[in-house]
């Protein structure tokens, strides 16, 4: 899905499927009666056997990986949220909305170094065994004992079972800013299975046992299903028989399937969704066009020439005309952003007074002045060079991502006008993931993502302990002052907001000075859904979860909430 690109650590797999492989819009896709995983999936509900048909974007083939602990390799969409659940759900579509899942509540200790969960009773794993406090304690000890699993970074000391419904997790540091990862991004695994596994990251987990609303169904490299868990703890849910995930070569073929009624829920970007989609079937075709909490960036690799040179990053930043870029490549749907890497207006209150009115100015003359001052001179073809080597930048992009590919073409021309040679290299999604993880690139285009507070955004992409696969510091940025500011925020109690803001302002000063990322836009997040067969999707009036068809764990919340049209 367009808005989720660059979530390489938690990326959804993209796969290739010809349009003819989709079931026709008039014939229902039905659920199989059997599913792997030690349980029998429901084959029908009150709404019949039709499956919810979903497309979350991308290219390449599906790989059967359902391990929620996987790092650096894609896992199937739905593993997190539909099969495996967290203790709480933090709704990023609505401010300050935290919902109970496997826990009914939590309390942070007075010293900030512990959190106690009250657990839901009557929950069972999909193999019929009870979900217990021992399972919860095991999950945190497991992450403590396998350091590579503790991607949230909280230093777990111990997990203590206080009663059958209460578990206390203790930490070696204050965890005020990490409750979201602890309660909302730690997926619960059954102790009776995973305590026997010594190499958890490498396991593909093709027969998953979870507490979630769905079970794994059939799988082929072109599509797969997740089917209703008939013994799910949330009575009456899910209301649908199951979900089938599809894929396509590119946006165009996916759009054809959507318009033909073969998809019920998708993340497909299109330049004029009113005309191209909604108007085709006003009764059933709908979309959400939210300004997502992402920033589209050119991501320079600060460990490789020429992007390790500040003057080059400054020149590229000054040479790009964002207004023209958004108009030509993104159909005018994106919004301008700044070097602060903070989505607006959601984080407006966290912007330093210095930068409240900041804009990214298009200044070709300044770009050329910067390079000249850095010792570059133009060669006979009008391109800058130094020490006999032309200033050339190669940027990776995923094949089939038409808007990003269009952006490459616009940027190539804009940089050529100031004397920078810019080349794009289209690769498969799996190759794109691989180069991001390994750092084998000069530059790539993608979206930076954070969480429900600026701390998560900055910690994810800036902290020096966040190189992939642990976090998403794809630029390989290292700055002790930024690390110190982030570490300060992490241990500051919520009531000391002035301290938090001053630390954020320090980070913003370094972002402006260092340009570790080159922002292009704050993208619009387009999610398409059809109500011919299913209703109950999140809307602007009912934002109970993120609408994005590839967002986790939101995909599970949405899939268990939608219901068939009767």
Coordinates of C-alpha atoms in Angstrom, one line a residue:
X1 CA 0.0 0.0 0.0
X2 CA 1.3 3.4 -1.0
X3 CA 1.1 5.0 2.4
X4 CA 2.9 2.2 4.1
X5 CA 6.0 2.1 1.9
X6 CA 9.3 2.0 3.8
X7 CA 8.0 0.1 6.8
X8 CA 10.7 -2.4 6.0
X9 CA 11.0 -3.8 9.4
X10 CA 7.3 -4.6 9.6
X11 CA 6.7 -4.6 5.9
X12 CA 3.8 -6.5 4.4
X13 CA 4.7 -8.9 1.6
X14 CA 3.8 -7.9 -1.9
X15 CA 3.0 -10.5 -4.5
X16 CA 2.4 -10.7 -8.2
X17 CA -0.9 -11.9 -9.6
X18 CA -2.5 -11.5 -13.0
X19 CA -5.9 -9.9 -13.1
X20 CA -7.5 -13.1 -14.5
X21 CA -6.7 -14.9 -11.2
X22 CA -9.3 -12.9 -9.3
X23 CA -12.7 -14.4 -8.8
X24 CA -15.4 -12.6 -10.7
X25 CA -17.4 -9.9 -8.9
X26 CA -20.6 -11.8 -9.3
X27 CA -19.4 -15.1 -7.9
X28 CA -18.7 -15.2 -4.2
X29 CA -15.3 -16.4 -2.9
X30 CA -16.0 -19.0 -0.3
X31 CA -14.1 -20.2 2.8
X32 CA -12.5 -23.6 3.1
X33 CA -13.9 -25.6 6.0
X34 CA -10.4 -26.7 7.2
X35 CA -7.5 -24.5 8.3
X36 CA -4.0 -25.4 9.5
X37 CA -3.2 -24.5 13.1
X38 CA -5.0 -27.1 15.2
X39 CA -8.5 -25.7 14.9
X40 CA -11.3 -25.8 12.4
X41 CA -12.2 -22.6 10.7
X42 CA -15.8 -21.6 10.3
X43 CA -17.0 -22.0 6.8
X44 CA -19.9 -19.6 7.0
X45 CA -21.6 -17.0 9.1
X46 CA -25.0 -15.4 9.0
X47 CA -23.8 -13.4 6.0
X48 CA -22.8 -16.5 4.0
X49 CA -19.5 -17.8 2.8
X50 CA -18.2 -14.8 0.8
X51 CA -14.7 -13.8 1.7
X52 CA -13.6 -10.2 2.1
X53 CA -11.2 -9.5 -0.8
X54 CA -8.3 -7.3 0.2
X55 CA -5.3 -5.8 -1.6
X56 CA -2.6 -4.1 0.3
X57 CA -0.2 -3.2 -2.5
X58 CA 3.3 -4.2 -3.6
X59 CA 4.9 -6.6 -6.0
X60 CA 6.7 -9.9 -5.9
X61 CA 5.5 -13.2 -4.6
X62 CA 4.1 -14.1 -1.2
X63 CA 6.4 -15.9 1.1
X64 CA 4.8 -18.1 3.8
X65 CA 6.0 -16.3 6.9
X66 CA 3.6 -15.9 9.8
X67 CA 6.2 -15.2 12.5
X68 CA 5.2 -11.9 14.3
X69 CA 8.8 -11.8 15.6
X70 CA 10.3 -11.7 12.1
X71 CA 12.8 -8.9 11.5
X72 CA 14.2 -7.7 8.2
X73 CA 12.0 -10.0 6.2
X74 CA 8.3 -9.5 5.2
X75 CA 5.5 -11.4 6.9
X76 CA 2.0 -11.9 5.6
X77 CA -0.4 -9.2 6.3
X78 CA -2.8 -10.3 9.0
X79 CA -0.3 -12.3 11.1
X80 CA -0.1 -9.3 13.4
X81 CA -3.6 -8.4 14.4
X82 CA -5.7 -11.1 12.8
X83 CA -3.9 -14.2 14.2
X84 CA -1.7 -12.7 17.0
X85 CA -3.0 -10.0 19.3
X86 CA -1.6 -7.4 21.6
X87 CA -2.7 -6.6 25.2
X88 CA -4.1 -3.2 24.2
X89 CA -5.0 -1.5 21.0
X90 CA -3.8 2.1 20.5
X91 CA -5.9 3.7 17.8
X92 CA -3.8 6.0 15.7
X93 CA -6.9 7.2 13.8
X94 CA -8.2 9.0 16.9
X95 CA -6.3 10.8 19.6
X96 CA -6.1 9.3 23.0
X97 CA -8.1 6.2 22.1
X98 CA -6.8 3.1 23.8
X99 CA -8.9 0.0 23.7
X100 CA -8.7 -3.3 25.7
X101 CA -7.8 -6.5 23.8
X102 CA -6.2 -9.3 25.8
X103 CA -5.8 -7.1 28.8
X104 CA -8.7 -5.1 30.1
X105 CA -6.4 -2.4 31.5
X106 CA -3.0 -1.4 32.8
X107 CA -1.2 0.8 35.3
X108 CA 2.3 2.2 35.2
X109 CA 4.1 2.0 38.5
X110 CA 4.8 5.2 40.5
X111 CA 8.5 5.0 39.7
X112 CA 7.8 4.6 36.0
X113 CA 9.8 1.3 35.9
X114 CA 6.9 -1.2 35.9
X115 CA 3.6 -1.8 34.3
X116 CA 0.8 -4.1 35.6
X117 CA -1.7 -5.6 33.3
X118 CA -5.2 -6.9 34.2
X119 CA -6.0 -9.7 31.8
X120 CA -9.2 -10.7 30.1
X121 CA -10.7 -14.0 31.4
X122 CA -11.9 -16.8 29.2
X123 CA -9.5 -16.4 26.3
X124 CA -8.2 -19.5 24.5
X125 CA -5.5 -20.1 22.0
X126 CA -6.7 -21.4 18.7
X127 CA -5.6 -24.9 19.6
X128 CA -8.0 -24.9 22.5
X129 CA -5.6 -24.3 25.3
X130 CA -6.3 -21.4 27.8
X131 CA -4.5 -18.1 27.5
X132 CA -3.1 -17.4 30.9
X133 CA -1.0 -15.0 32.9
X134 CA 1.9 -17.4 32.5
X135 CA 1.7 -16.8 28.7
X136 CA 2.0 -13.1 29.2
X137 CA 4.9 -13.4 31.6
X138 CA 6.6 -15.7 29.2
X139 CA 6.3 -13.3 26.3
X140 CA 8.2 -10.6 28.1
X141 CA 10.8 -12.9 29.5
X142 CA 11.3 -14.4 26.1
X143 CA 12.0 -11.0 24.6
X144 CA 14.3 -10.2 27.6
X145 CA 16.3 -13.4 27.0
X146 CA 16.4 -13.0 23.2
X147 CA 17.7 -9.4 22.9
X148 CA 17.1 -9.4 19.1
X149 CA 13.3 -9.7 19.7
X150 CA 13.1 -6.6 22.0
X151 CA 12.6 -4.2 19.1
X152 CA 10.8 -1.7 21.3
X153 CA 14.0 -1.2 23.2
X154 CA 12.6 -1.3 26.8
X155 CA 15.1 -3.0 29.1
X156 CA 13.0 -5.8 30.6
X157 CA 14.1 -7.1 34.0
X158 CA 11.4 -9.6 34.9
X159 CA 7.7 -10.5 34.5
X160 CA 5.9 -11.6 37.6
X161 CA 2.5 -13.4 37.8
X162 CA 0.6 -11.7 40.6
X163 CA -2.6 -13.6 40.1
X164 CA -4.4 -15.6 37.4
X165 CA -5.5 -12.2 35.9
X166 CA -2.6 -9.9 36.8
X167 CA 1.0 -9.7 35.5
X168 CA 3.6 -7.2 36.5
X169 CA 6.4 -6.3 34.1
X170 CA 9.5 -4.7 35.6
X171 CA 12.1 -2.7 33.7
X172 CA 15.6 -1.4 34.3
X173 CA 14.5 2.1 33.2
X174 CA 11.5 4.4 33.1
X175 CA 9.1 3.4 30.4
X176 CA 6.7 6.3 30.2
X177 CA 7.2 6.8 26.5
X178 CA 7.3 3.1 25.7
X179 CA 3.8 2.0 26.9
X180 CA 2.6 1.9 23.3
X181 CA 5.3 -0.6 22.2
X182 CA 4.9 -2.7 25.4
X183 CA 1.1 -2.8 25.5
X184 CA 0.2 -2.1 21.9
X185 CA 2.9 -3.6 19.7
X186 CA 4.0 -6.8 21.7
X187 CA 2.2 -9.7 20.1
X188 CA 1.3 -12.5 22.5
X189 CA 2.6 -16.0 21.6
X190 CA 1.6 -19.3 23.3
X191 CA 4.2 -20.3 25.9
X192 CA 3.5 -24.0 25.3
X193 CA 4.7 -23.7 21.7
X194 CA 7.4 -21.0 21.7
X195 CA 9.2 -22.0 24.9
X196 CA 10.6 -24.9 22.8
X197 CA 11.9 -22.6 20.1
X198 CA 15.5 -21.4 20.4
X199 CA 15.8 -19.5 17.1
X200 CA 12.5 -17.4 17.1
X201 CA 13.6 -14.9 14.4
X202 CA 14.3 -17.5 11.8
X203 CA 11.1 -19.5 12.2
X204 CA 8.5 -19.1 9.4
X205 CA 5.7 -20.4 11.7
X206 CA 3.5 -21.8 8.9
X207 CA 1.0 -23.3 11.4
X208 CA 0.4 -20.3 13.7
X209 CA -1.5 -20.6 17.0
X210 CA -2.9 -17.3 18.2
X211 CA -5.8 -15.8 20.1
X212 CA -7.0 -13.6 17.2
X213 CA -10.2 -13.5 15.3
X214 CA -8.9 -15.5 12.3
X215 CA -7.0 -18.7 11.5
X216 CA -4.6 -19.2 8.7
X217 CA -6.3 -20.8 5.7
X218 CA -5.0 -21.8 2.3
X219 CA -1.8 -20.4 0.8
X220 CA -0.3 -20.2 -2.6
X221 CA 2.4 -17.7 -3.7
X222 CA -0.4 -15.7 -5.5
X223 CA -2.9 -15.4 -2.7
X224 CA -3.9 -16.6 0.7
X225 CA -6.8 -16.7 3.1
X226 CA -7.5 -16.2 6.8
X227 CA -10.7 -17.7 8.0
X228 CA -13.0 -17.0 11.0
X229 CA -11.9 -18.4 14.3
X230 CA -15.2 -19.9 15.6
X231 CA -13.9 -19.9 19.2
X232 CA -12.8 -16.3 19.3
X233 CA -13.2 -14.6 22.8
X234 CA -15.0 -11.6 21.5
X235 CA -18.6 -12.9 21.2
X236 CA -20.2 -12.4 17.9
X237 CA -17.0 -11.5 16.1
X238 CA -15.8 -11.8 13.5
X239 CA -19.0 -11.5 11.5
X240 CA -17.5 -12.6 8.2
X241 CA -16.3 -16.0 7.0
X242 CA -12.8 -14.8 6.3
X243 CA -10.4 -12.7 4.2
X244 CA -8.5 -13.4 1.0
X245 CA -5.5 -11.3 0.3
X246 CA -4.6 -10.6 -3.4
X247 CA -1.9 -8.8 -5.2
X248 CA -1.3 -7.3 -8.6
X249 CA 1.6 -6.2 -10.8
X250 CA 0.9 -2.5 -10.4
X251 CA -1.6 0.1 -9.4
X252 CA -3.3 0.0 -12.8
X253 CA -4.2 -3.7 -12.7
X254 CA -5.3 -3.5 -9.1
X255 CA -7.5 -0.5 -10.0
X256 CA -9.1 -2.6 -12.7
X257 CA -10.0 -5.3 -10.2
X258 CA -11.3 -2.7 -7.8
X259 CA -13.5 -1.1 -10.4
X260 CA -14.7 -4.5 -11.6
X261 CA -16.0 -5.2 -8.0
X262 CA -13.4 -7.9 -7.4
X263 CA -11.9 -6.2 -4.4
X264 CA -13.8 -5.0 -1.2
X265 CA -10.9 -3.2 0.5
X266 CA -7.7 -1.9 -0.9
X267 CA -5.0 0.7 -0.7
X268 CA -4.8 2.0 -4.3
X269 CA -3.6 5.4 -5.2
X270 CA -5.3 7.2 -8.0
X271 CA -5.1 10.9 -9.1
X272 CA -8.9 11.6 -9.0
X273 CA -10.6 9.1 -6.7
X274 CA -14.0 10.9 -7.0
X275 CA -14.1 10.6 -10.8
X276 CA -12.1 7.4 -11.2
X277 CA -13.7 5.4 -8.4
X278 CA -16.5 6.8 -6.4
X279 CA -18.5 8.1 -9.4
X280 CA -18.4 4.6 -11.0
X281 CA -20.7 3.2 -8.4
X282 CA -21.8 6.0 -6.0
X283 CA -23.9 3.6 -3.9
X284 CA -21.0 1.2 -3.1
X285 CA -17.7 2.8 -3.9
X286 CA -16.1 4.8 -1.1
X287 CA -12.7 6.0 0.0
X288 CA -10.9 7.7 2.8
X289 CA -8.3 10.3 1.8
X290 CA -6.6 11.0 5.1
X291 CA -3.4 13.0 5.6
X292 CA -1.5 10.1 7.1
X293 CA 1.2 10.3 9.7
X294 CA 4.0 9.7 7.2
X295 CA 6.6 11.8 5.4
X296 CA 7.7 10.8 1.9
X297 CA 11.5 11.2 1.8
X298 CA 14.5 10.8 -0.4
X299 CA 16.5 8.6 2.0
X300 CA 20.3 9.3 1.6
X301 CA 22.7 6.6 2.9
X302 CA 25.0 8.7 5.1
X303 CA 27.6 6.0 5.1
X304 CA 28.2 6.2 1.3
X305 CA 29.4 8.9 -1.1
X306 CA 28.1 11.2 -2.3
X307 CA 25.2 11.3 0.2
X308 CA 27.6 11.4 3.2
X309 CA 28.5 14.9 2.2
X310 CA 26.3 17.6 3.8
X311 CA 26.7 20.0 0.8
X312 CA 25.3 17.4 -1.6
X313 CA 22.2 16.9 0.7
X314 CA 21.8 20.7 1.0
X315 CA 22.0 21.1 -2.7
X316 CA 19.5 18.4 -3.5
X317 CA 17.1 19.8 -0.9
X318 CA 17.3 23.3 -2.4
X319 CA 17.0 22.0 -6.0
X320 CA 13.7 20.2 -5.6
X321 CA 10.4 22.1 -6.4
X322 CA 8.0 20.4 -4.1
X323 CA 4.9 22.1 -5.4
X324 CA 5.7 21.0 -9.0
X325 CA 6.6 17.5 -7.7
X326 CA 3.3 17.1 -5.8
X327 CA 1.3 18.4 -8.7
X328 CA 3.0 16.2 -11.4
X329 CA 3.8 13.0 -9.5
X330 CA 1.2 12.9 -6.7
X331 CA -1.8 14.5 -8.5
X332 CA -1.8 17.4 -6.1
X333 CA -3.0 15.3 -3.3
X334 CA 0.0 15.5 -1.0
X335 CA 0.8 18.5 1.2
X336 CA 4.1 20.4 1.6
X337 CA 6.3 19.5 4.6
X338 CA 9.5 20.7 6.3
X339 CA 12.9 19.4 7.4
X340 CA 11.4 18.7 10.8
X341 CA 10.0 15.3 9.6
X342 CA 6.8 15.8 11.6
X343 CA 3.3 15.2 10.1
X344 CA 0.9 18.1 10.5
X345 CA -1.4 19.2 12.0
X346 CA -1.4 16.3 14.4
X347 CA 2.0 17.3 15.8
X348 CA 1.7 21.1 15.5
X349 CA 2.1 21.7 19.2
X350 CA 5.5 20.0 19.2
X351 CA 7.1 22.3 16.6
X352 CA 9.8 24.6 17.9
X353 CA 8.9 28.3 17.7
X354 CA 11.9 28.8 15.4
X355 CA 10.2 26.7 12.7
X356 CA 6.5 27.4 13.0
X357 CA 6.6 29.3 9.7
X358 CA 9.3 27.2 8.1
X359 CA 9.0 26.2 4.5
X360 CA 11.1 24.2 2.0
X361 CA 12.1 26.8 -0.6
X362 CA 12.9 25.9 -4.2
X363 CA 16.2 27.7 -4.8
X364 CA 18.2 26.4 -7.8
X365 CA 20.7 29.2 -7.5
X366 CA 21.4 28.4 -3.9
X367 CA 21.9 24.7 -4.8
X368 CA 24.6 25.6 -7.3
X369 CA 26.3 28.0 -4.9
X370 CA 26.5 25.3 -2.2
X371 CA 28.1 22.9 -4.6
X372 CA 30.5 25.5 -5.9
X373 CA 31.6 26.4 -2.4
X374 CA 32.1 22.7 -1.7
X375 CA 34.7 22.4 -4.5
X376 CA 32.5 21.2 -7.3
X377 CA 32.8 22.6 -10.9
X378 CA 30.7 21.9 -13.9
X379 CA 31.9 19.5 -16.6
X380 CA 31.5 19.9 -20.4
X381 CA 27.9 18.5 -20.2
X382 CA 26.8 20.9 -17.5
X383 CA 27.0 18.5 -14.6
X384 CA 28.9 19.1 -11.4
X385 CA 32.0 17.1 -10.7
X386 CA 34.9 17.0 -8.2
X387 CA 38.3 15.4 -8.5
X388 CA 37.4 14.1 -11.9
X389 CA 34.2 12.3 -10.7
X390 CA 30.7 13.5 -11.8
X391 CA 28.2 14.1 -9.0
X392 CA 25.8 11.2 -9.7
X393 CA 23.0 9.9 -7.4
X394 CA 21.2 6.6 -7.9
X395 CA 17.9 6.3 -6.2
X396 CA 16.1 2.9 -5.8
X397 CA 12.3 2.6 -6.2
X398 CA 9.9 -0.3 -6.4
X399 CA 8.7 -1.5 -9.8
X400 CA 5.0 -0.8 -10.3
X401 CA 4.8 2.0 -7.7
X402 CA 3.7 4.4 -10.4
X403 CA 3.5 7.6 -8.3
X404 CA 7.0 7.1 -6.9
X405 CA 8.3 6.3 -10.4
X406 CA 6.7 9.5 -11.7
X407 CA 8.4 11.4 -8.8
X408 CA 11.8 10.0 -9.9
X409 CA 11.2 11.4 -13.4
X410 CA 10.3 14.9 -12.0
X411 CA 13.2 14.9 -9.6
X412 CA 15.6 13.8 -12.4
X413 CA 14.7 16.9 -14.4
X414 CA 14.8 19.3 -11.5
X415 CA 18.3 18.1 -10.4
X416 CA 19.6 18.2 -14.0
X417 CA 18.7 21.9 -14.1
X418 CA 21.2 22.6 -11.3
X419 CA 23.9 20.2 -12.6
X420 CA 23.3 17.0 -10.6
X421 CA 22.9 13.7 -12.4
X422 CA 20.1 11.7 -10.9
X423 CA 19.3 8.1 -11.9
X424 CA 16.5 5.9 -10.7
X425 CA 16.7 2.1 -10.4
X426 CA 13.4 0.1 -10.2
X427 CA 13.7 -3.1 -8.3
X428 CA 11.3 -5.7 -6.8
X429 CA 9.8 -5.1 -3.4
X430 CA 11.9 -7.9 -1.9
X431 CA 15.1 -6.3 -3.4
X432 CA 14.0 -2.9 -2.1
X433 CA 13.5 -4.4 1.4
X434 CA 16.9 -6.1 1.2
X435 CA 18.9 -3.0 0.2
X436 CA 17.2 -1.0 3.0
X437 CA 18.1 -3.5 5.6
X438 CA 21.7 -4.0 4.4
X439 CA 22.4 -0.4 3.6
X440 CA 23.4 -1.3 0.0
X441 CA 22.2 1.9 -1.6
X442 CA 23.0 5.5 -2.2
X443 CA 19.4 6.7 -1.9
X444 CA 15.9 5.4 -2.0
X445 CA 12.4 6.9 -1.9
X446 CA 10.0 5.9 0.8
X447 CA 7.8 7.0 3.7
X448 CA 9.0 7.5 7.2
X449 CA 6.6 6.5 10.0
X450 CA 6.4 6.9 13.7
X451 CA 3.5 6.6 16.1
X452 CA 1.2 8.5 18.4
X453 CA 3.8 11.0 19.7
X454 CA 6.8 12.8 18.0
X455 CA 9.1 10.7 20.1
X456 CA 8.2 7.6 18.2
X457 CA 8.7 9.3 14.9
X458 CA 12.1 10.6 15.8
X459 CA 13.3 7.6 17.7
X460 CA 12.4 5.3 14.8
X461 CA 14.3 7.2 12.1
X462 CA 17.0 9.1 14.0
X463 CA 18.4 7.2 17.0
X464 CA 21.8 5.6 16.4
X465 CA 20.6 2.4 18.0
X466 CA 17.9 2.2 15.4
X467 CA 19.7 0.8 12.4
X468 CA 17.7 -1.9 10.6
X469 CA 16.4 -4.4 11.3
X470 CA 15.8 -3.1 14.9
X471 CA 14.2 0.2 13.8
X472 CA 14.0 2.3 10.7
X473 CA 17.0 4.6 10.8
X474 CA 17.6 3.8 7.1
X475 CA 19.8 6.8 6.6
X476 CA 22.3 5.4 9.2
X477 CA 22.2 8.8 11.0
X478 CA 24.4 9.2 14.1
X479 CA 24.3 12.2 16.3
X480 CA 25.0 12.0 20.1
X481 CA 23.0 15.2 20.9
X482 CA 20.0 13.7 19.1
X483 CA 20.4 10.4 20.9
X484 CA 20.7 12.2 24.3
X485 CA 17.6 14.2 23.6
X486 CA 15.6 11.0 22.7
X487 CA 16.9 9.2 25.8
X488 CA 15.8 12.2 27.9
X489 CA 12.3 12.1 26.5
X490 CA 12.0 8.4 27.1
X491 CA 12.5 8.7 30.9
X492 CA 10.5 11.9 31.4
X493 CA 7.2 11.6 33.2
X494 CA 4.1 12.7 31.2
X495 CA 3.5 15.7 33.5
X496 CA 6.9 17.2 32.6
X497 CA 5.9 18.3 29.1
X498 CA 8.3 21.3 29.0
X499 CA 11.3 19.0 29.3
X500 CA 9.9 16.8 26.5
X501 CA 9.3 19.8 24.2
X502 CA 12.8 21.3 24.8
X503 CA 14.3 17.9 23.9
X504 CA 12.2 17.8 20.7
X505 CA 13.3 21.3 19.8
X506 CA 16.9 20.2 20.1
X507 CA 16.3 17.4 17.7
X508 CA 14.7 19.7 15.3
X509 CA 17.7 22.0 15.3
X510 CA 19.9 19.1 14.3
X511 CA 17.4 18.0 11.6
X512 CA 17.6 21.4 10.0
X513 CA 21.4 21.5 10.2
X514 CA 22.2 18.0 9.1
X515 CA 19.4 17.1 6.7
X516 CA 19.7 13.3 7.3
X517 CA 16.5 12.9 5.2
X518 CA 15.3 15.0 2.3
X519 CA 11.5 15.4 2.7
X520 CA 9.3 15.6 -0.4
X521 CA 5.7 15.7 0.9
X522 CA 3.2 14.6 3.6
X523 CA 1.3 12.0 1.5
X524 CA -2.4 11.6 1.3
X525 CA -3.5 8.1 2.5
X526 CA -6.0 6.7 0.0
X527 CA -8.0 3.7 1.1
X528 CA -10.7 2.3 -1.1
X529 CA -13.6 0.2 0.1
X530 CA -16.8 -1.2 -1.3
X531 CA -20.1 -1.7 0.6
X532 CA -21.8 -3.9 -1.9
X533 CA -21.1 -7.1 0.1
X534 CA -19.6 -5.7 3.4
X535 CA -20.2 -2.7 5.6
X536 CA -18.7 -1.3 8.8
X537 CA -15.4 0.1 7.6
X538 CA -13.8 2.9 9.5
X539 CA -14.9 6.3 8.3
X540 CA -14.2 10.0 9.1
X541 CA -17.3 9.9 11.4
X542 CA -16.3 6.5 12.9
X543 CA -12.5 6.3 13.1
X544 CA -12.3 3.2 15.3
X545 CA -9.1 2.1 13.6
X546 CA -6.7 3.0 10.8
X547 CA -8.5 2.3 7.5
X548 CA -5.3 1.2 5.7
X549 CA -5.5 -2.3 4.5
X550 CA -2.0 -3.1 5.4
X551 CA -1.7 -1.5 8.8
X552 CA -1.2 -3.8 11.9
X553 CA -2.8 -4.5 14.2
X554 CA -5.6 -2.3 12.8
X555 CA -6.2 -4.8 10.0
X556 CA -7.4 -7.3 12.6
X557 CA -9.7 -4.7 14.3
X558 CA -11.3 -3.8 11.0
X559 CA -11.6 -7.4 9.7
X560 CA -13.4 -8.5 12.9
X561 CA -15.7 -5.5 12.9
X562 CA -17.0 -5.4 9.3
X563 CA -20.1 -7.4 8.5
X564 CA -21.7 -8.9 5.5
X565 CA -24.6 -7.1 3.8
X566 CA -27.7 -9.2 4.6

